[in-house]
Amino acid sequence: MYTPPRVSGTLGTIPRDSFLMEGIVHDSQSLLSCIKVRTPAHRSLNTIHPFSTPRMPFHHLSFSTILHSLSQTPHRLRRRALVTWTPDQELNQVRERSGADMKRKLEWYDLVALGVGGMLGAGVFVTTGRVAHEVTGPAVFVSYIIAGISALLSSLCYTEFSVETPVAGGAFSYLRITFGEFVGYFGGANILMEYVLSNAAVARNFTEYLSSAFGSHNASSWRVEVSGLAKDYNQLDFPAVVLLLLLTLCLCHGTKESSMLNLVMTVFHVIFFGFIIVAGFCNGSPRNLVKPKGLLPFGARGILDGAAIVYFSYIGYDSVSTMAEEIRNPSKSLPIGIAGSVLIVSTLYCLLALALCFMIPYNEISVNASFSSAFQKKVGWKWASKTIGAGASLGIVASLLVAMLGQARYLCVIARARLVPLWFAKVHPSTGTPMNATIFLGLFTASIALFTELEIVLEMISIGTLLVFYLVANALVYRRYVKVGRNRPLPTLLFLLLLTSSSIGFSLSWKLNEGYWWEMALFGGASILVTAFFHHRVPCNHRPSEWSVPFMPWPAAASIFLNVFLMTALKAKAFVRFAVWSFVITLFYALYGVHSTYHAEEMEMERGIDQGNANPSSHDHQAAKLDVQVP
């Protein structure tokens, strides 16, 4: 029979559950560190009795025990869903579950190259022509500026978290230390889904661009059609599979080696971008920017709608934050790597879009293969299609390399939290890479890329990513302004709720297109007033010493507003598919994740207590980790 451990001393005997229920200790792992408890008089309570019955890992339990555990789901959800960890615990106790440490070999220039390589994929070649022709006109470069500002604001939020908590978990770790286990898991599962599906889609695009580099104009010419399979699943893409498997082997070999390969490819890719920009300006005319209907033929609405579409060319800087465990100087390198790569990519995208509209009037831009078509029509360079196909293929390889680095580290850290099997968290001692997670996700992504046309889920990928960026911005505000035990979280939560509500109101007013500009002015003004009032009335209780976002809470509030606006620009089907995916991952958490973490934390606490009893001198060492104030 299970008997809760008790802490005894001058305050009497206190059951462990009372610490958890009262919020004094947030989880079993925290209690493991709570060997020393302070009273107002700083009296120590040092006697802890171990469990009477040992516990097994959740996946090793018998069938009847599992059924009993499932019957305890509501209770365990209450106990685990809001459990938070401290940055120190993420950096030490949780990271130790991977066995070997990841090797710190990366410098700031590696991060800049990884960020640029991760974002300079094929997206800009796909979206620019269509947006210019159908949505914005020649002012498409302004849409890229707006999207770049939004990406920069989100990247600043990521940067502060990554400097303070330099672990490989990215958004998963940031949300878990702020809002608890379930929100962290929900964000991590969404960003992991985005990585896998988008990597599979990008790998299939690689086949299309590579075939065009060899002179083929049929996008499916290098694929094998199987008549017995359903439509959208019958085009087998073996080049995409080969590419993904080769990149998986490269990533298993070592992060520094993969970074050097990415650096070489990124340099060539930037040179390729520079060639297109210079050639476009040299062979174009400023008159094409104002004819036939001026710079803004679709008005201001066209610019903002275009920003919602081209924004997805920026997704990729998130991968840089997952490299935090492998950087020699995180506090210096991470701000340069994350924010610097976004600024570089924003500049290149704006110049590329401007060069396209210099070459050809917006109404003559081809929706498909817009750059190669512009060079052929206006400049007479028939070889342009092959050159752009080769350059885009190189960009796709670099983008895939960075994204696959990120996805493996997300799965590794989610496994450290025991939300998926711990096997995925193991780091190879010689290479310093999460090899199990890398191989598994590489094979899984390759199997999806082999069969599936992913256009039906691309918008679901976007909504999942934007939601994670939205949550990280909220988490930054909460972490800056709420200090447990020092002030109430209600004012901050109310501010975030009002800001989100006014952002939704503005975005829906814009999307409905009913001409009620006063509604947008009302909701937009409300967002500004709420933020100003919060800034004036609620003091900031936490400011990291090494690096922090300036002018808080304005950058985070602007990021929240823009992410909500971009999400509402997506189609209704994207929200339906996202709702189905959210149900699936929530069900997995309820059936596996919460029980796995519950049993794992109980076992770790038992082992820690037993070791403490066997070695009394270790009490003082563990007590230094966490002091709990008992009123």
XYZ file of C-alpha atoms in Angstrom:
631
model
C 0.000 0.000 0.000
C 1.282 3.437 -0.970
C 2.030 5.737 1.948
C 2.794 9.402 1.201
C 6.183 10.480 2.534
C 6.114 12.915 5.410
C 8.278 15.856 6.312
C 8.752 16.126 10.057
C 10.336 18.749 12.260
C 9.387 21.652 14.449
C 6.197 22.265 12.487
C 4.996 18.740 13.056
C 4.379 16.023 10.462
C 3.245 17.220 7.021
C 2.062 14.801 4.319
C 3.739 15.212 0.952
C 0.337 15.649 -0.753
C -0.354 18.751 1.322
C 2.662 20.446 -0.202
C 1.388 19.642 -3.658
C -2.222 20.577 -2.950
C -1.313 23.903 -1.373
C 0.984 24.855 -4.232
C 4.023 25.106 -1.939
C 5.776 22.476 -4.034
C 4.564 22.302 -7.625
C 5.454 18.695 -8.433
C 7.111 15.564 -7.134
C 10.406 16.553 -8.717
C 10.350 19.810 -6.790
C 9.720 17.871 -3.592
C 12.781 15.764 -4.344
C 14.826 18.939 -4.017
C 12.880 20.136 -0.980
C 14.991 18.450 1.639
C 15.306 21.754 3.457
C 12.159 23.712 4.263
C 12.312 27.140 5.821
C 9.933 28.482 8.379
C 9.691 32.189 9.164
C 12.387 31.569 11.769
C 14.391 29.609 9.148
C 14.083 26.374 11.080
C 15.088 23.311 9.060
C 12.899 20.238 8.588
C 15.215 17.536 7.414
C 13.632 14.160 8.106
C 11.895 12.457 5.170
C 10.688 8.858 5.168
C 10.797 6.870 1.904
C 7.918 5.196 0.108
C 6.845 1.849 1.411
C 6.308 0.362 -2.069
C 8.549 0.686 -5.152
C 7.026 1.856 -8.432
C 7.629 0.681 -12.003
C 7.723 2.759 -15.195
C 4.285 3.307 -16.688
C 5.010 1.322 -19.852
C 6.202 -1.691 -17.753
C 3.085 -1.955 -15.592
C 0.656 -4.877 -15.822
C -2.628 -4.581 -17.685
C -4.701 -4.401 -14.500
C -2.411 -1.734 -13.065
C -2.709 0.289 -16.279
C -6.500 0.093 -16.062
C -6.315 1.312 -12.484
C -4.024 4.141 -13.576
C -6.464 5.166 -16.299
C -9.232 5.313 -13.721
C -7.068 7.853 -11.872
C -6.801 10.109 -14.950
C -8.907 13.043 -13.610
C -6.922 13.114 -10.373
C -3.583 12.918 -12.148
C -4.579 15.572 -14.667
C -5.252 17.938 -11.767
C -1.897 17.050 -10.254
C 0.233 17.186 -13.416
C -1.303 19.500 -16.040
C -0.184 22.739 -14.361
C 3.115 21.462 -12.937
C 5.931 23.876 -13.785
C 9.698 23.467 -13.759
C 12.365 26.053 -13.084
C 15.074 26.930 -15.630
C 17.628 25.392 -13.251
C 15.756 22.097 -13.235
C 15.505 22.121 -17.048
C 19.242 22.760 -17.309
C 20.280 20.121 -14.772
C 17.876 17.454 -13.539
C 15.835 17.131 -16.733
C 18.790 17.334 -19.106
C 20.593 14.544 -17.231
C 17.935 12.097 -18.420
C 19.560 12.066 -21.864
C 22.680 10.448 -20.436
C 25.472 12.112 -22.398
C 25.472 15.876 -22.970
C 25.221 17.485 -26.366
C 28.574 18.902 -27.439
C 28.979 22.694 -27.251
C 30.755 23.465 -30.524
C 28.628 26.114 -32.251
C 29.541 29.802 -32.545
C 27.353 32.814 -33.346
C 28.093 32.607 -37.071
C 26.920 28.987 -37.080
C 23.588 30.147 -35.657
C 23.232 32.936 -38.224
C 23.894 30.448 -41.018
C 21.435 27.959 -39.513
C 18.745 30.638 -39.234
C 19.299 31.955 -42.755
C 19.520 28.452 -44.185
C 16.346 27.401 -42.387
C 14.324 30.311 -43.781
C 15.763 30.724 -47.295
C 13.862 27.786 -48.720
C 11.598 27.533 -51.726
C 8.736 29.486 -50.136
C 9.760 32.868 -51.524
C 9.830 31.470 -55.080
C 6.363 30.000 -54.644
C 4.528 32.855 -52.909
C 6.027 36.067 -54.289
C 4.647 35.863 -57.821
C 1.172 34.763 -56.781
C 0.870 37.428 -54.069
C 2.113 40.181 -56.379
C -0.245 39.151 -59.202
C -3.407 38.457 -57.178
C -3.189 40.130 -53.768
C -0.884 43.150 -53.397
C 0.497 44.282 -56.745
C 3.975 45.894 -56.899
C 3.809 46.633 -53.146
C 4.497 42.987 -52.319
C 7.844 44.083 -50.859
C 5.885 46.048 -48.212
C 4.069 42.821 -47.306
C 7.462 41.221 -46.750
C 8.468 44.118 -44.496
C 5.336 43.699 -42.348
C 5.787 39.923 -42.177
C 9.441 40.451 -41.283
C 8.505 42.763 -38.410
C 6.123 40.124 -37.071
C 8.805 37.438 -37.360
C 11.334 39.693 -35.629
C 8.990 40.354 -32.697
C 8.368 36.625 -32.251
C 12.087 35.919 -32.543
C 12.830 38.418 -29.751
C 10.455 36.541 -27.454
C 12.233 33.298 -28.323
C 15.614 34.912 -27.732
C 14.929 35.993 -24.156
C 13.691 32.535 -23.214
C 16.567 30.763 -24.973
C 19.220 32.905 -23.235
C 17.685 32.342 -19.805
C 16.999 28.626 -20.426
C 19.556 27.413 -22.992
C 18.119 23.933 -23.554
C 17.170 22.120 -26.744
C 13.427 22.162 -26.058
C 12.611 25.477 -27.725
C 8.978 26.513 -27.313
C 8.163 23.290 -25.427
C 10.537 24.165 -22.581
C 9.574 27.850 -22.529
C 5.873 27.054 -22.208
C 6.429 24.261 -19.666
C 8.379 26.452 -17.238
C 5.719 29.172 -17.541
C 2.259 27.644 -18.006
C 2.829 24.059 -16.974
C 3.207 20.587 -18.393
C 0.092 20.396 -20.575
C 0.535 23.752 -22.334
C 4.184 22.906 -22.971
C 3.213 19.515 -24.361
C 0.476 21.040 -26.514
C 2.862 23.599 -27.995
C 5.640 21.056 -28.470
C 3.333 18.567 -30.202
C 2.113 21.262 -32.586
C 5.565 22.510 -33.515
C 6.762 18.919 -33.958
C 3.812 18.207 -36.270
C 4.686 21.329 -38.266
C 8.272 20.186 -38.649
C 7.445 16.663 -39.837
C 4.709 17.576 -42.306
C 6.432 20.645 -43.718
C 9.712 18.741 -44.101
C 7.911 16.024 -46.045
C 6.234 18.625 -48.267
C 9.487 20.523 -48.839
C 11.279 17.279 -49.722
C 8.687 16.606 -52.427
C 9.181 20.159 -53.703
C 12.893 19.371 -53.945
C 12.091 16.741 -56.579
C 10.121 19.267 -58.612
C 12.852 21.928 -58.557
C 15.583 19.392 -59.229
C 13.734 18.086 -62.276
C 13.359 21.654 -63.570
C 17.101 22.179 -63.090
C 17.597 19.314 -65.559
C 15.185 20.845 -68.067
C 11.962 19.000 -67.240
C 8.754 21.057 -67.122
C 6.605 18.232 -65.711
C 6.578 18.454 -61.900
C 5.885 14.709 -61.548
C 8.336 13.467 -64.169
C 10.717 12.076 -61.538
C 7.992 10.349 -59.539
C 6.591 6.846 -59.957
C 2.832 6.598 -60.382
C 1.130 3.558 -58.842
C -2.342 2.984 -60.210
C -3.582 0.910 -57.283
C -3.235 3.707 -54.708
C -5.718 6.496 -53.964
C -5.384 9.901 -55.586
C -2.908 12.238 -53.853
C -1.136 9.140 -52.496
C -0.173 7.427 -55.765
C 2.893 9.495 -56.781
C 5.871 7.777 -55.123
C 8.704 10.266 -54.631
C 11.938 8.293 -54.265
C 14.318 11.286 -54.699
C 12.662 12.944 -51.682
C 13.144 9.773 -49.632
C 16.818 9.491 -50.620
C 17.410 13.153 -49.695
C 15.790 12.769 -46.265
C 17.742 9.591 -45.478
C 21.049 11.186 -46.490
C 20.352 14.228 -44.318
C 19.402 11.930 -41.414
C 22.784 10.170 -41.676
C 24.534 13.538 -41.791
C 22.702 14.760 -38.682
C 23.575 11.580 -36.784
C 27.265 12.127 -37.511
C 27.479 15.418 -35.604
C 25.943 18.859 -35.214
C 29.126 20.815 -35.973
C 29.672 18.878 -39.199
C 26.037 19.442 -40.202
C 26.418 23.131 -39.372
C 29.493 23.446 -41.597
C 27.634 21.769 -44.475
C 24.733 24.169 -43.959
C 27.144 27.123 -43.846
C 28.607 26.204 -47.237
C 25.188 25.705 -48.820
C 23.837 28.922 -47.283
C 26.744 30.980 -48.647
C 26.075 29.673 -52.151
C 22.358 30.248 -51.706
C 22.845 33.878 -50.618
C 25.100 34.415 -53.655
C 22.339 32.953 -55.824
C 19.812 35.360 -54.272
C 22.207 38.223 -54.878
C 22.523 37.259 -58.540
C 18.737 37.336 -59.020
C 18.426 40.687 -57.221
C 21.204 42.384 -59.187
C 20.044 40.928 -62.510
C 16.470 41.975 -61.794
C 17.351 45.588 -61.013
C 19.748 45.844 -63.963
C 17.191 44.515 -66.439
C 14.113 46.237 -65.022
C 12.623 49.697 -64.734
C 11.052 51.718 -61.888
C 8.111 52.409 -64.208
C 6.942 48.825 -63.743
C 6.255 49.644 -60.082
C 3.537 52.169 -60.958
C 1.912 50.706 -64.045
C -0.733 49.858 -64.927
C -2.624 50.868 -61.728
C -0.055 52.368 -59.390
C 1.929 50.955 -56.489
C -1.175 49.888 -54.519
C -3.692 48.502 -57.037
C -5.372 46.435 -54.291
C -5.116 49.080 -51.568
C -3.897 48.718 -47.993
C -5.993 45.562 -47.528
C -3.943 43.861 -50.226
C -0.691 44.632 -48.401
C -1.861 43.132 -45.088
C -3.509 40.127 -46.735
C -0.274 39.580 -48.629
C 1.714 39.756 -45.394
C -0.364 36.889 -43.989
C 0.590 34.746 -46.980
C 4.294 35.572 -47.329
C 4.853 35.308 -43.558
C 5.264 31.567 -43.897
C 8.488 32.073 -45.822
C 9.977 33.191 -42.465
C 9.154 30.063 -40.488
C 12.470 28.428 -39.596
C 14.135 30.702 -37.035
C 12.539 28.537 -34.339
C 15.143 25.870 -35.148
C 17.956 28.155 -33.980
C 16.608 28.210 -30.416
C 16.790 24.395 -30.279
C 20.579 24.636 -30.727
C 20.936 26.347 -27.320
C 22.548 23.307 -25.654
C 25.236 23.152 -28.338
C 26.436 26.791 -28.228
C 29.632 27.859 -26.511
C 28.379 31.279 -25.420
C 24.534 31.240 -25.392
C 24.005 34.745 -23.954
C 26.037 36.315 -26.776
C 25.396 33.951 -29.679
C 21.639 33.395 -29.395
C 20.525 37.058 -29.781
C 22.844 37.475 -32.767
C 21.844 34.155 -34.303
C 18.064 34.438 -33.958
C 17.438 38.147 -34.524
C 20.330 38.531 -36.970
C 19.120 35.748 -39.252
C 15.587 37.222 -39.333
C 16.944 40.656 -40.315
C 19.160 39.223 -43.066
C 16.354 37.119 -44.525
C 13.885 40.034 -44.358
C 16.286 42.224 -46.344
C 16.853 39.541 -48.992
C 13.125 38.829 -49.344
C 12.238 42.514 -49.768
C 14.951 43.058 -52.381
C 13.964 39.888 -54.224
C 10.295 40.928 -54.372
C 11.238 44.440 -55.472
C 13.525 43.068 -58.214
C 10.700 40.921 -59.591
C 8.345 43.899 -59.817
C 11.153 45.959 -61.400
C 11.454 43.440 -64.212
C 7.809 43.015 -65.121
C 4.443 44.724 -64.348
C 2.489 42.927 -61.647
C -0.380 41.953 -63.984
C 2.075 40.111 -66.280
C 3.803 38.138 -63.519
C 3.263 34.400 -63.858
C 1.684 32.792 -60.803
C 3.813 29.659 -61.259
C 7.589 29.882 -61.742
C 7.364 33.679 -61.616
C 11.107 34.430 -61.537
C 12.148 32.086 -64.322
C 9.178 33.264 -66.392
C 10.138 36.922 -65.882
C 13.720 36.284 -66.997
C 12.558 34.396 -70.080
C 9.921 36.960 -71.129
C 11.726 40.230 -70.442
C 15.399 39.373 -70.490
C 15.458 36.451 -72.896
C 17.445 34.182 -70.573
C 16.071 30.735 -71.399
C 18.550 29.119 -69.058
C 17.036 31.022 -66.122
C 14.561 28.250 -65.361
C 17.363 25.716 -64.896
C 19.416 28.125 -62.794
C 16.510 28.987 -60.490
C 15.622 25.304 -60.215
C 19.194 24.494 -59.143
C 19.321 27.409 -56.674
C 15.950 26.546 -55.153
C 17.025 22.897 -54.808
C 20.120 23.973 -52.889
C 17.995 26.198 -50.657
C 15.612 23.339 -49.954
C 18.476 21.067 -48.859
C 19.765 23.727 -46.435
C 16.264 24.412 -45.133
C 15.597 20.699 -44.595
C 18.897 20.228 -42.793
C 18.096 22.946 -40.265
C 14.483 21.863 -39.795
C 15.496 18.236 -39.204
C 18.014 19.433 -36.621
C 15.194 21.218 -34.825
C 12.611 18.455 -34.963
C 14.958 15.868 -33.427
C 15.780 18.139 -30.514
C 12.127 18.860 -29.841
C 11.358 15.147 -29.621
C 14.444 14.589 -27.455
C 13.361 17.140 -24.841
C 9.704 16.052 -24.904
C 11.016 12.554 -24.130
C 13.113 13.928 -21.260
C 9.846 15.134 -19.764
C 8.552 11.520 -20.089
C 5.643 12.632 -22.272
C 6.871 10.145 -24.891
C 9.148 7.133 -24.241
C 12.509 8.035 -22.709
C 14.297 6.129 -25.497
C 13.911 9.171 -27.719
C 15.811 11.349 -25.225
C 19.087 9.421 -25.378
C 22.098 11.366 -26.656
C 24.881 9.367 -28.297
C 28.033 9.763 -26.167
C 30.491 10.021 -29.086
C 28.561 12.236 -31.524
C 26.666 14.275 -28.931
C 23.470 14.109 -31.018
C 19.979 12.800 -30.121
C 20.479 9.863 -32.481
C 17.341 7.882 -31.618
C 15.056 10.854 -32.189
C 16.922 11.824 -35.374
C 16.660 8.370 -36.950
C 13.023 7.847 -35.961
C 11.843 11.218 -37.284
C 13.977 10.879 -40.420
C 12.362 7.551 -41.288
C 8.887 8.827 -40.371
C 9.258 11.979 -42.477
C 10.624 9.960 -45.410
C 7.662 7.564 -45.290
C 5.222 10.493 -45.452
C 7.169 12.164 -48.264
C 7.141 8.935 -50.284
C 3.357 8.765 -50.625
C 1.557 11.905 -49.614
C 0.717 15.127 -51.412
C 0.528 17.543 -48.483
C -1.284 20.548 -49.926
C -4.389 19.602 -47.917
C -2.560 20.119 -44.606
C -0.241 23.033 -45.397
C -2.590 25.566 -43.796
C -2.889 23.355 -40.724
C 0.907 23.518 -40.492
C 0.717 27.298 -40.546
C -1.966 27.586 -37.877
C -0.062 25.269 -35.555
C 3.122 27.313 -35.898
C 1.379 30.654 -35.429
C -0.378 29.331 -32.330
C 2.957 28.335 -30.792
C 4.434 31.772 -31.543
C 1.330 33.323 -29.957
C 1.721 31.180 -26.823
C 5.422 32.032 -26.460
C 4.646 35.760 -26.582
C 1.984 35.279 -23.879
C 4.427 33.248 -21.808
C 7.031 36.015 -21.967
C 4.561 38.594 -20.629
C 3.435 36.232 -17.853
C 6.991 35.374 -16.839
C 8.053 39.025 -16.743
C 5.115 40.306 -14.690
C 4.109 37.399 -12.425
C 6.255 36.270 -9.506
C 4.749 33.402 -7.527
C 4.295 34.445 -3.922
C 5.013 38.106 -4.660
C 2.030 39.293 -6.710
C -1.237 37.961 -8.063
C -1.355 36.542 -11.623
C -4.918 37.804 -12.188
C -4.026 41.285 -13.589
C -1.582 39.785 -16.083
C -3.997 37.045 -17.136
C -6.769 39.609 -17.542
C -4.497 41.780 -19.701
C -3.608 38.817 -21.949
C -7.284 37.906 -22.269
C -8.336 41.460 -23.178
C -5.456 41.850 -25.624
C -6.316 38.580 -27.353
C -10.016 39.472 -27.485
C -9.384 42.900 -29.026
C -6.932 41.335 -31.510
C -9.555 38.794 -32.551
C -12.150 41.557 -32.887
C -9.869 43.622 -35.133
C -8.897 40.612 -37.235
C -12.472 39.408 -37.758
C -13.591 42.922 -38.679
C -10.847 43.009 -41.281
C -11.606 39.526 -42.594
C -15.383 40.057 -42.925
C -14.669 42.977 -45.262
C -17.961 44.745 -44.529
C -16.471 48.212 -44.733
C -16.928 49.011 -41.046
C -13.623 50.776 -40.494
C -14.853 52.142 -37.185
C -14.899 48.597 -35.771
C -11.262 48.060 -36.673
C -10.366 51.445 -35.203
C -12.250 50.531 -32.015
C -10.566 47.155 -31.541
C -7.141 48.390 -32.633
C -7.376 51.341 -30.249
C -8.520 49.027 -27.458
C -5.423 46.867 -27.942
C -3.170 49.915 -27.611
C -5.025 51.314 -24.582
C -5.075 47.988 -22.739
C -1.342 47.551 -23.281
C -0.587 51.122 -22.179
C -2.724 50.743 -19.033
C -1.052 47.440 -18.149
C 2.399 48.935 -18.721
C 1.583 51.848 -16.428
C -0.166 49.963 -13.628
C 1.564 46.557 -13.326
C 5.249 46.513 -12.333
C 7.717 44.158 -13.988
C 8.849 41.543 -11.452
C 11.437 39.652 -13.466
C 14.103 40.909 -15.835
C 16.866 38.524 -16.961
C 20.331 39.909 -16.305
C 22.075 38.593 -19.430
C 19.648 39.592 -22.206
C 16.032 40.744 -22.260
C 13.508 42.149 -24.720
C 13.469 45.963 -24.421
C 10.357 48.138 -24.037
C 8.241 45.363 -22.562
C 5.337 44.614 -22.804
C 4.986 46.363 -26.190
C 7.023 43.965 -28.384
C 5.290 40.885 -26.937
C 1.856 42.553 -27.197
C 2.530 43.440 -30.847
C 3.595 39.847 -31.491
C 0.361 38.563 -29.938
C -1.700 40.955 -32.062
C 0.063 40.077 -35.322
C -0.031 36.320 -34.750
C -3.772 36.470 -34.086
C -4.244 38.573 -37.217
C -2.266 36.135 -39.369
C -4.165 33.141 -37.975
C -7.527 34.648 -38.887
C -6.315 35.053 -42.474
C -6.360 31.258 -42.853
C -9.317 29.323 -44.237
C -11.992 27.688 -42.085
C -10.855 24.193 -43.105
C -7.510 24.845 -41.447
C -9.249 25.406 -38.098
C -11.336 22.241 -38.497
C -8.262 20.110 -39.216
C -6.406 21.791 -36.373
C -9.282 20.985 -33.997
C -9.055 17.300 -34.967
C -5.289 17.286 -34.419
C -5.690 19.041 -31.051
C -8.173 16.377 -29.945
C -5.767 13.595 -30.927
C -2.769 14.998 -29.036
C -4.896 15.856 -25.989
C -6.226 12.290 -25.936
C -2.656 10.953 -26.122
C -1.674 13.129 -23.181
C -4.636 11.920 -21.126
C -4.060 8.233 -21.947
C -0.253 8.120 -21.834
C 1.581 11.359 -21.096
C 0.053 12.286 -17.741
C 0.438 8.745 -16.378
C 3.998 8.385 -17.657
C 5.112 11.630 -16.027
C 3.205 10.857 -12.832
C 4.882 7.472 -12.348
C 8.300 8.753 -13.464
C 8.328 11.635 -11.010
C 7.181 9.360 -8.182
C 10.026 6.944 -8.959
C 12.651 9.657 -9.199
C 11.553 11.123 -5.898
C 11.778 7.691 -4.289
C 15.279 7.086 -5.641
C 16.409 10.535 -4.527
C 15.056 10.029 -1.012
C 16.610 6.580 -0.709
C 19.972 7.946 -1.794
C 19.618 10.802 0.672
C 18.935 8.379 3.535
C 21.906 6.242 2.525
C 24.145 9.308 2.341
C 23.034 11.892 4.910
C 25.736 14.322 3.844
C 23.897 14.738 0.532
C 20.996 16.480 2.277
C 22.725 19.839 2.420
C 23.727 19.592 -1.252
C 20.162 18.933 -2.345
C 18.745 21.521 0.006
C 20.630 24.225 -1.806
C 18.570 23.645 -4.945
C 15.247 24.832 -3.616
C 14.112 26.505 -0.443
C 10.386 26.551 0.223
C 8.918 29.286 2.365
C 6.289 28.001 4.792
C 4.155 30.769 6.262
